Amino acid sequence: MARSNLCGVGTDFECKHWLSLDPCGLICISLSISIHVFAAIASAFTLIAYHLLAQILYYGLYVPFCVLALSSLFMAATTDPGAVPMGARPIPENLAAESDSIVTERDTVRGGLRRRRGIRRCRKCNDNYKPIRAHHDSVTGRCVVKMDHYCPWVCNAVGIMNHKFFILFILYTFLTAIVCLALLLIRVIRCGFYISIPLGANATAVAHTPTDDDSFEKQHVYPGCSNISNPIVGALACVTVLFFFFTFCMLIEQGEAVDTNMSKIARMKTRAGLASAGEYAPVAKEFNEVFGGEFPTISWHWFLPLPVRFPEWARDNIMGYEWDLTFPSAPYQEPGDTDTDTVDSRPSLGRPDITDPPLTVDVEAGGNREIDTPFEQDSHNDVMMGSKSDSVKKRSSGSLK
């Protein structure tokens, strides 16, 4: 899905309010909200009646965790994940180095691969500047700084500015599942005892576990257990167990992102050898890039769905670009952006010089590999030339005969 804009709401460059209008994401986030609301209502009407401990757990733990989970979900969905604005430019101290680098891209006018000296740009974002730690998200249609992945359950790409809310949503959903499992356990234990009343007018009630003796009428010891086989309770138990294991696995996976300060895409590219470890390394160690703040240690604001704040001295370095409202709404043009040469796509017997920089291909969510490196392109051409040469020789020998 491309960039969207509905009355100023969407993911387009001109939108004032961020919200992905992806249909699949909207359906999934609606399910996320519905499941939390269903679990809260079902627990209130079926699990906490007539039991003081269950009521304390519900109102003291479950309700706050549920509110925090839904608040984190709202922030994760409506917060700009770190999309690069139109007109963004390299930070001044990096401009010279980036402008002097060799960028290899497809030449849409003359064909083949075009190598030019200049900054990195995103063709899908109208040649807007693309910071080194940014990746293009095909769903929102924007380049996102430190993009981790696109999550349909929050209907948004997860990037540097909303990664915290995504983790908090998973964390508090996991905690609500734990409390709900405790409430279900209390109900099972509480409703597992009966009193057996002998069939007779002057019979004396005897408390014991249920038996198959037809001479007794079995009744629950505690009130509120007559509907223990309620289908709502069964559905609540299934949903709780499912999301308990799902969020537990997600928390383990996201723990690596918090510990390394690197997104999933960055870790994948580094492990695959497509990028050096220093290319996606954290820009500073004085704070955590996922939760922000002034210190790298755990702080109270980590657990609240509050906007992520970075120190002013490090914000531009973290985002990887410079931008303000006075910049023109057009791709930044650096001085001296000239072509170095053009690699012809027609068959050629020569190979590129081994000192030429290879073309790196981003491993992005939902993206496809669109172009080959110059070496692969020329290798393909050599094979094609070899087959053509063989056919020419065969025709020549046939004509001599």
XYZ file of N, CA, C and O in Angstrom, residues 9 13 110 129 140 158 173 187 216 235 241 267 292 305 310 353 355 384 391 395:
80
model
N -5.070 13.016 7.535
C -4.701 11.870 8.363
C -4.168 10.777 7.454
O -4.819 10.407 6.478
N 3.534 12.718 3.027
C 4.436 13.765 3.501
C 3.674 14.980 4.028
O 4.137 15.671 4.930
N 18.552 6.139 -19.435
C 19.417 5.480 -20.409
C 19.516 3.976 -20.215
O 20.080 3.282 -21.056
N 16.139 12.235 0.548
C 17.336 11.762 1.231
C 16.996 10.598 2.157
O 15.981 10.603 2.850
N 3.500 1.640 4.757
C 3.253 3.068 4.980
C 3.791 3.923 3.839
O 3.405 5.084 3.710
N 7.086 -0.118 13.047
C 7.751 0.061 14.334
C 9.130 0.640 14.063
O 9.974 -0.008 13.442
N 0.118 -6.451 27.810
C -0.762 -7.538 27.379
C -0.341 -8.844 28.039
O -1.192 -9.646 28.464
N -10.953 -19.429 40.226
C -12.320 -19.900 39.965
C -12.375 -21.422 39.945
O -13.291 -22.035 40.505
N -27.642 -38.589 46.883
C -27.268 -37.249 47.320
C -27.527 -36.249 46.196
O -27.385 -36.562 45.009
N -14.031 -19.452 26.313
C -13.421 -18.589 25.305
C -12.361 -17.681 25.919
O -11.288 -17.465 25.336
N -4.613 -17.994 27.235
C -3.468 -18.888 27.045
C -2.748 -18.559 25.738
O -1.503 -18.522 25.685
N 19.993 -5.956 12.664
C 20.617 -7.193 13.141
C 20.665 -8.242 12.038
O 21.667 -8.961 11.898
N 14.625 6.285 25.219
C 14.995 7.688 25.348
C 15.423 8.031 26.760
O 15.814 7.175 27.555
N 3.474 5.032 28.808
C 3.357 5.356 27.377
C 3.464 6.862 27.116
O 2.539 7.495 26.594
N 14.725 12.536 23.396
C 16.171 12.370 23.332
C 16.833 13.687 23.695
O 16.249 14.760 23.512
N 36.052 -2.557 -12.523
C 37.270 -2.584 -11.719
C 36.946 -3.094 -10.318
O 35.903 -2.782 -9.747
N 37.984 -2.309 -7.627
C 37.937 -1.291 -6.584
C 36.615 -0.567 -6.555
O 36.364 0.219 -5.661
N 26.044 -14.563 -21.511
C 25.258 -14.340 -22.717
C 26.165 -14.205 -23.933
O 25.887 -14.722 -25.016
N 27.330 -19.931 -30.888
C 26.388 -20.065 -31.993
C 26.966 -19.496 -33.273
O 26.753 -20.021 -34.370
N 27.624 -21.601 -36.882
C 27.096 -21.176 -38.178
C 28.224 -20.981 -39.173
O 28.120 -21.279 -40.362
